[in-house]
Amino acid sequence: MSMFNRAKKFDLGCFVNIKTIRDHTKRVAFAAHEAERQALRYTIRNTTLPQRTRAIAQLQLSQMHCYTRPTQIRNRCIMGGKERGVLRDFKMTRYNFRLQALAGNIPGVKKASW
Amino acid sequence: MNQPPLIRPLRSFLQGRLQFATARPAAILRPSIHVRGYASTESDGPVDATVPKAEAPKAEATPVVAEIPKVETKPVAAEKPVVSKKPAVAEKVEVKQQDKVAPENATPTDATAAPAEAPKATTAATPKNTKAAQAVVHKKQEPAVQQKAELLKPAIKRMPRALEALYLQPLRREAEFGVPTCDLQIRSYSLRNLEFFCDFALRAAYYLKLPAFGPVPLPKMTSRWTVPRSVFVHKKSQENFERITVRRLIQIRDGHPETVQIWLAFLQKHAYFGVGMKANIFEFSPLDVGKAMDESVEEVKEALDEKFKLLGQHKKVAEHLKEAEDVEEFLASQRVLAHNGPGGRLDL
């Protein structure tokens, strides 16, 4: 249970926010339990297995902690910790990306004109 | 199409004091234009092979001599140049010296042929007989006169061939069968880096006797992003950004797989900044390839594990990352930073 409260190892290289820490915890929890989740999902979806096994697997999966779910993970901005308007290529919000790009801190990116 | 030169030419070359031994002697007379001809290994320029290098600084006080690199090694690219007779110059002493040297060096037949190609036209064309006669007479010349003659001449009349080759297009080897062995794709955000590195790769391939073809320009990859200029609202005013990746393909045909590996390792070792590469290697192997490959993986496993440990990080970064930190201490320090300025600490 403690691992779901907060991840033991604190290795964040970005902007630190309570929300960012929580997201980091979710990622760690997901990584730890991914194999188990995948096995349960397979068991549920395999139609050749007996119904009872599949039902038990379904129950077990639903009882797992929500932090183990991949859908709970959200990409956040590494500069500001915001979750909205984040570009995947740069891990930054649109405005931060613009600031960094204009400063020349992002390799290869320049103002487009055509 | 005027391409900018890839290397900065030697001053003595720009001043016209140092010459090429190329198939296009006309190009030599206009050193201001960047020469993009092909080096010829057959034509031979006038080389003063007998003058010892130690006397070079004494000979002339001009900066030309100081700049000429004293390279003793013979160039790899060229065949062994035929040692020809030096061109006859107006000075009497030099003519005598020449005659003295001629019988010692190459055959007289070559000597008559070579000066015709030399850029400096021979002023006096003495027949063979008189040369031979004079040679006998002047064999016992005074050493003082001889030294003086040598001092008056410039030390080097042309660059070493490997250096010469740098100013010209990279030489290529011929592929007998044309079977592709390696496809090297080079990518970069900037064109100059890419061009330079492609040139470097081609030259390296030549010296490894690998027939290299290219660089073939592959289509550019452009990514664009449109973002609002403002922090909040004002969606109607936006700004466009783009990132263009330029690519080149160098193909090696008929290459021995080990040689190709050496070439790739060499390029990796001397990789230029801002340039990325990926290579597909094609090899002929007997049956049971899978087994052989599995065995070879175990040998390389240690080296690979070292690299995989750092996946996604730079080696220096990995060393600086702390193992465990006190969260509250860190947050306290962050509060100060957040108070002082926007953004967080990028602990990369």
XYZ file of C-alpha atoms in Angstrom:
462
model
C 0.000 0.000 0.000
C 2.860 2.337 0.743
C 4.073 2.246 -2.823
C 0.720 3.585 -3.936
C 0.874 6.416 -1.471
C 4.138 7.757 -2.854
C 6.924 6.130 -4.818
C 9.912 5.219 -2.645
C 12.564 6.396 -5.068
C 12.309 10.018 -5.975
C 13.966 10.484 -9.344
C 12.198 13.265 -11.145
C 14.196 15.350 -13.547
C 11.499 17.864 -14.327
C 9.380 20.478 -12.637
C 8.257 19.140 -9.251
C 4.652 19.533 -8.212
C 2.462 17.402 -6.022
C 0.631 16.424 -9.191
C 3.876 15.534 -10.906
C 4.923 13.402 -7.961
C 1.583 11.626 -8.039
C 1.908 10.972 -11.755
C 5.391 9.638 -11.178
C 4.037 7.307 -8.491
C 1.426 6.025 -10.916
C 4.051 5.326 -13.530
C 6.180 3.388 -11.070
C 3.183 1.382 -9.836
C 2.122 0.583 -13.378
C 5.615 -0.574 -14.292
C 5.714 -2.844 -11.254
C 2.344 -4.480 -11.925
C 2.159 -4.441 -15.685
C 2.992 -8.110 -16.104
C 0.287 -9.127 -13.638
C -2.278 -6.943 -15.341
C -1.442 -8.309 -18.739
C -1.769 -11.874 -17.517
C -5.196 -11.172 -16.011
C -6.350 -9.418 -19.148
C -5.279 -12.350 -21.248
C -7.114 -14.741 -18.967
C -10.293 -12.705 -19.240
C -10.160 -12.491 -23.024
C -9.218 -16.096 -23.729
C -12.491 -17.790 -24.757
C -11.029 -21.309 -24.564
C -10.554 -21.071 -20.777
C -13.374 -22.110 -18.398
C -15.847 -19.392 -17.479
C -15.069 -19.602 -13.784
C -11.395 -18.838 -14.338
C -12.250 -15.903 -16.485
C -14.697 -14.531 -13.923
C -12.152 -14.787 -11.127
C -9.571 -13.018 -13.264
C -12.074 -10.279 -13.953
C -12.706 -9.771 -10.256
C -9.023 -9.716 -9.436
C -8.321 -7.151 -12.101
C -11.057 -4.866 -10.819
C -9.672 -5.109 -7.285
C -6.210 -3.928 -8.300
C -5.235 -0.438 -7.173
C -6.126 2.338 -9.593
C -2.497 3.508 -9.739
C -1.626 0.315 -11.637
C -3.873 1.299 -14.532
C -2.119 2.747 -17.567
C -5.050 5.031 -18.291
C -4.377 6.980 -15.096
C -1.035 8.149 -16.407
C -1.020 11.584 -17.950
C 1.831 13.354 -19.704
C 2.729 16.564 -17.958
C 4.804 19.535 -18.936
C 8.389 19.239 -17.691
C 8.700 22.991 -17.363
C 5.451 23.882 -15.640
C 3.766 20.641 -14.632
C 0.608 21.406 -16.592
C -1.378 18.558 -18.083
C -3.269 20.446 -20.787
C -1.800 21.455 -24.145
C 1.258 19.210 -23.779
C 3.053 18.271 -26.995
C 4.359 14.729 -26.990
C 7.437 15.497 -29.085
C 8.753 17.993 -26.545
C 6.992 17.079 -23.259
C 6.104 20.748 -22.893
C 3.034 22.907 -23.078
C 2.472 24.927 -26.188
C 3.537 28.182 -24.650
C 6.663 26.750 -23.037
C 7.570 25.082 -26.293
C 7.242 28.428 -28.017
C 9.442 30.170 -25.451
C 12.139 27.515 -25.664
C 11.989 27.347 -29.453
C 12.383 31.092 -29.814
C 15.288 31.010 -27.380
C 16.936 28.343 -29.544
C 16.946 25.680 -26.862
C 15.219 23.037 -28.949
C 17.556 21.538 -31.549
C 16.408 21.780 -35.129
C 13.246 23.774 -34.457
C 12.899 27.150 -36.099
C 10.160 29.527 -37.165
C 8.396 28.160 -40.184
C 7.799 30.284 -43.208
C 6.746 29.036 -46.590
C 26.481 25.239 -58.705
C 29.030 26.885 -56.488
C 29.443 24.830 -53.355
C 31.377 26.401 -50.524
C 34.673 24.633 -49.869
C 34.557 22.030 -47.167
C 37.997 22.853 -45.812
C 39.855 26.105 -45.466
C 42.631 26.113 -48.083
C 46.258 26.662 -47.194
C 47.368 30.236 -47.643
C 50.216 29.183 -49.884
C 47.740 27.435 -52.124
C 45.535 30.512 -52.350
C 48.556 32.624 -53.177
C 49.353 30.311 -56.023
C 52.656 29.138 -54.623
C 51.572 25.574 -54.063
C 50.248 23.610 -56.964
C 48.149 20.622 -57.775
C 49.209 17.786 -59.971
C 45.794 17.339 -61.505
C 44.571 16.489 -64.938
C 43.408 20.096 -65.321
C 46.488 22.293 -65.122
C 44.399 25.340 -66.072
C 42.717 25.201 -62.696
C 46.024 25.697 -60.948
C 46.545 29.117 -62.447
C 43.394 30.446 -60.767
C 43.702 29.445 -57.147
C 40.913 31.787 -56.013
C 38.304 29.438 -57.486
C 37.627 26.321 -55.431
C 38.856 23.470 -57.537
C 36.422 20.584 -57.745
C 38.241 18.399 -60.236
C 39.515 14.901 -59.754
C 43.005 14.057 -58.583
C 44.952 12.116 -61.140
C 47.437 9.586 -59.958
C 49.302 9.372 -63.250
C 50.289 12.958 -63.921
C 53.276 13.970 -61.968
C 54.165 17.479 -60.883
C 57.657 18.652 -60.247
C 58.766 17.290 -56.921
C 62.053 18.121 -55.362
C 62.707 14.805 -53.755
C 66.395 15.286 -53.079
C 66.260 18.511 -51.061
C 66.432 17.647 -47.380
C 63.592 19.032 -45.277
C 65.927 20.397 -42.639
C 67.145 23.096 -44.999
C 63.671 24.359 -45.800
C 63.439 27.099 -43.142
C 66.807 28.485 -44.152
C 65.896 28.691 -47.813
C 63.307 31.458 -47.706
C 62.264 33.881 -45.060
C 58.760 34.097 -46.533
C 55.838 32.648 -44.587
C 55.170 30.216 -47.417
C 57.795 27.781 -46.281
C 56.765 27.926 -42.682
C 53.266 26.921 -43.564
C 54.049 23.989 -45.776
C 53.436 20.886 -43.687
C 56.507 18.732 -43.427
C 54.869 15.449 -44.188
C 57.337 12.673 -44.717
C 54.799 9.898 -45.255
C 53.986 8.935 -48.799
C 50.341 9.450 -49.794
C 48.309 6.267 -49.809
C 46.015 7.164 -52.658
C 48.576 7.712 -55.357
C 50.815 5.184 -56.962
C 54.511 5.650 -56.417
C 55.235 8.754 -58.457
C 57.807 8.501 -61.161
C 60.786 10.523 -60.023
C 61.277 12.924 -62.842
C 63.897 15.380 -63.746
C 63.349 18.846 -62.367
C 62.266 21.521 -64.856
C 65.023 23.684 -66.203
C 64.863 27.181 -64.827
C 66.584 30.292 -66.108
C 69.321 30.223 -63.445
C 72.554 28.670 -64.605
C 73.344 27.071 -61.318
C 70.057 25.245 -61.228
C 70.578 23.908 -64.702
C 73.916 22.503 -63.674
C 72.432 21.008 -60.554
C 69.709 19.434 -62.618
C 72.147 17.820 -64.932
C 74.031 16.472 -62.022
C 70.929 14.939 -60.556
C 69.452 13.600 -63.778
C 71.729 10.665 -64.339
C 71.485 9.724 -60.684
C 67.702 9.476 -60.684
C 65.242 8.203 -63.267
C 65.749 7.266 -66.871
C 66.203 10.177 -69.272
C 63.191 9.082 -71.359
C 60.799 9.851 -68.534
C 62.589 13.095 -67.870
C 61.853 14.423 -71.318
C 58.184 13.487 -71.057
C 57.518 14.910 -67.601
C 58.578 18.516 -68.074
C 56.097 18.811 -70.937
C 53.258 18.298 -68.463
C 54.723 20.526 -65.777
C 52.971 23.871 -65.378
C 56.219 25.800 -65.466
C 57.385 25.667 -69.045
C 60.976 24.679 -69.495
C 63.000 27.508 -70.845
C 66.001 25.594 -72.072
C 65.486 22.260 -73.801
C 68.954 20.774 -73.887
C 69.473 17.575 -75.852
C 70.521 14.388 -74.127
C 74.054 14.293 -75.388
C 75.127 17.646 -74.036
C 73.475 16.842 -70.735
C 75.447 13.664 -70.415
C 78.661 15.483 -71.299
C 77.934 18.227 -68.829
C 77.045 15.694 -66.216
C 80.464 14.181 -66.472
C 82.079 17.572 -66.243
C 79.979 18.850 -63.342
C 79.979 15.738 -61.280
C 82.727 17.118 -59.142
C 80.995 20.386 -58.245
C 81.947 22.441 -55.266
C 79.750 21.619 -52.291
C 79.320 25.338 -51.516
C 77.781 26.048 -54.892
C 75.629 22.975 -54.611
C 74.281 24.027 -51.228
C 73.613 27.541 -52.408
C 71.661 26.170 -55.357
C 69.575 24.013 -53.092
C 68.858 26.894 -50.749
C 67.617 29.092 -53.567
C 65.021 26.536 -54.665
C 61.676 26.276 -52.871
C 61.468 23.244 -50.629
C 58.196 21.802 -51.901
C 56.580 22.511 -55.217
C 53.428 20.563 -54.650
C 51.512 19.274 -51.678
C 51.644 15.664 -50.565
C 49.046 13.709 -52.461
C 46.873 12.921 -49.488
C 46.676 16.625 -48.682
C 46.025 17.448 -52.297
C 43.169 14.963 -52.312
C 41.441 16.937 -49.563
C 40.913 19.883 -51.880
C 39.411 17.751 -54.570
C 36.353 15.561 -54.826
C 36.699 12.326 -52.884
C 38.129 9.484 -54.934
C 35.979 6.444 -55.488
C 36.676 2.775 -55.943
C 35.053 0.757 -58.663
C 32.638 -2.034 -57.824
C 33.079 -5.093 -59.955
C 29.696 -6.728 -59.288
C 27.589 -3.968 -57.787
C 26.054 -6.066 -55.019
C 24.986 -3.759 -52.173
C 26.697 -4.545 -48.884
C 25.804 -1.607 -46.682
C 23.236 1.179 -46.759
C 24.315 4.009 -44.503
C 21.704 6.685 -43.903
C 22.931 9.933 -42.403
C 20.487 12.429 -40.943
C 20.835 15.880 -39.522
C 18.946 19.081 -38.879
C 21.691 21.130 -40.523
C 23.018 20.676 -44.032
C 26.655 21.725 -43.574
C 27.356 19.114 -40.913
C 25.742 16.488 -43.077
C 27.681 17.364 -46.214
C 30.959 17.422 -44.365
C 30.359 14.096 -42.738
C 29.268 12.488 -46.002
C 32.475 13.689 -47.582
C 34.430 12.274 -44.687
C 32.659 8.928 -44.992
C 33.423 8.718 -48.711
C 37.090 9.462 -48.188
C 37.300 6.867 -45.434
C 35.672 4.321 -47.714
C 38.205 5.035 -50.432
C 41.136 4.432 -48.132
C 39.556 1.168 -46.976
C 39.089 0.071 -50.598
C 35.305 0.016 -50.297
C 33.381 1.069 -53.394
C 31.087 3.783 -52.075
C 28.161 5.242 -53.988
C 26.396 8.417 -53.037
C 25.622 10.620 -51.239
C 22.076 10.159 -52.499
C 19.777 12.854 -51.122
C 16.661 11.273 -49.667
C 13.486 13.349 -49.263
C 13.471 15.868 -46.432
C 11.303 15.166 -43.387
C 9.438 18.203 -42.135
C 7.447 18.376 -38.896
C 5.347 21.443 -38.171
C 3.637 22.737 -35.060
C 1.268 25.663 -34.747
C 0.976 27.096 -31.243
C -0.790 30.113 -29.860
C 1.508 33.016 -29.180
C -0.142 33.929 -25.918
C -0.312 32.143 -22.562
C -4.056 32.410 -22.274
C -6.809 32.779 -24.882
C -6.187 34.668 -28.169
C -6.348 31.556 -30.265
C -6.550 33.527 -33.470
C -2.947 34.648 -33.312
C -0.632 31.668 -33.618
C 2.910 30.935 -34.648
C 4.296 28.190 -36.891
C 7.393 26.194 -36.053
C 9.049 23.499 -38.088
C 11.864 21.004 -37.880
C 13.467 19.777 -41.088
C 15.551 16.630 -41.157
C 17.836 16.299 -44.166
C 19.061 12.865 -45.170
C 21.749 11.323 -47.296
C 22.337 7.738 -48.324
C 25.758 6.223 -48.923
C 25.760 2.743 -50.353
C 28.714 0.386 -50.311
C 28.814 -2.367 -52.889
C 30.993 -5.443 -52.984
C 32.432 -4.791 -49.558
C 33.885 -7.396 -47.262
C 31.655 -7.488 -44.150
C 34.563 -7.064 -41.772
C 35.888 -4.091 -43.678
C 32.438 -2.544 -43.641
C 32.301 -3.011 -39.878
C 35.663 -1.303 -39.532
C 34.410 1.569 -41.653
C 31.258 1.954 -39.587
C 33.210 1.789 -36.340
C 35.582 4.438 -37.654
C 32.682 6.700 -38.541
C 31.133 6.153 -35.135
C 34.392 6.970 -33.441
C 34.771 10.199 -35.369
C 31.093 11.081 -35.519
C 30.370 14.715 -36.182
C 28.086 16.573 -33.807
C 24.477 16.952 -34.854
C 24.675 14.014 -37.235
C 22.920 10.701 -36.761
C 23.505 7.510 -38.673
C 21.910 4.165 -39.202
C 23.155 1.364 -41.372
C 21.687 -1.741 -42.926
C 24.281 -4.381 -43.617
C 23.786 -7.218 -46.050
C 25.893 -10.298 -45.730
C 26.226 -13.646 -47.410
C 26.310 -16.451 -44.886
C 25.868 -20.219 -44.921
C 22.834 -22.007 -43.489
C 22.307 -22.002 -39.709
C 22.744 -18.254 -39.546
C 20.477 -17.961 -36.509
C 22.656 -20.264 -34.441
C 25.815 -18.405 -35.365
C 24.220 -15.057 -34.535
C 23.014 -16.302 -31.141
C 26.520 -17.402 -30.327
C 28.016 -14.108 -31.383
C 25.547 -12.179 -29.193
C 26.983 -13.734 -26.042
C 30.414 -12.401 -26.842
C 29.101 -8.894 -27.267
C 26.599 -9.094 -24.403
C 28.785 -7.323 -21.862
C 29.423 -4.368 -24.096
C 25.743 -4.165 -25.011
C 24.597 -4.302 -21.378
C 26.812 -1.355 -20.562
C 25.130 0.647 -23.263
C 21.608 -0.470 -22.383
C 22.101 0.591 -18.779
C 22.230 4.152 -19.998
C 19.174 3.870 -22.233
C 17.570 7.257 -22.588
C 20.302 9.059 -20.701
C 23.698 10.440 -21.352
C 26.555 8.779 -19.511
C 27.476 11.961 -17.643
C 23.868 12.429 -16.623
C 23.626 8.939 -15.203
C 26.625 9.550 -13.006
C 25.194 12.728 -11.568
C 21.751 11.369 -10.782
C 21.413 10.822 -7.056
C 20.184 7.490 -5.799
C 17.681 8.624 -3.148
C 16.714 12.090 -2.054
C 14.789 13.406 0.811
C 11.546 14.596 -0.730
C 10.844 17.324 1.770
C 14.333 18.747 1.530
C 14.033 18.865 -2.203
C 10.587 20.399 -2.139
C 11.809 23.059 0.264
C 14.605 24.005 -2.103
C 12.135 24.025 -4.974
C 9.859 26.421 -3.129
C 12.653 28.967 -3.151
C 13.272 28.544 -6.851
C 9.579 28.677 -7.681
C 9.324 31.878 -5.703
C 12.249 33.449 -7.475
C 11.486 32.568 -11.053
C 9.212 30.685 -13.387
C 9.795 27.138 -14.432
C 11.492 24.447 -12.467
C 14.929 23.000 -12.222
C 15.886 20.858 -15.141
C 18.123 18.390 -13.448
C 19.403 16.875 -16.629
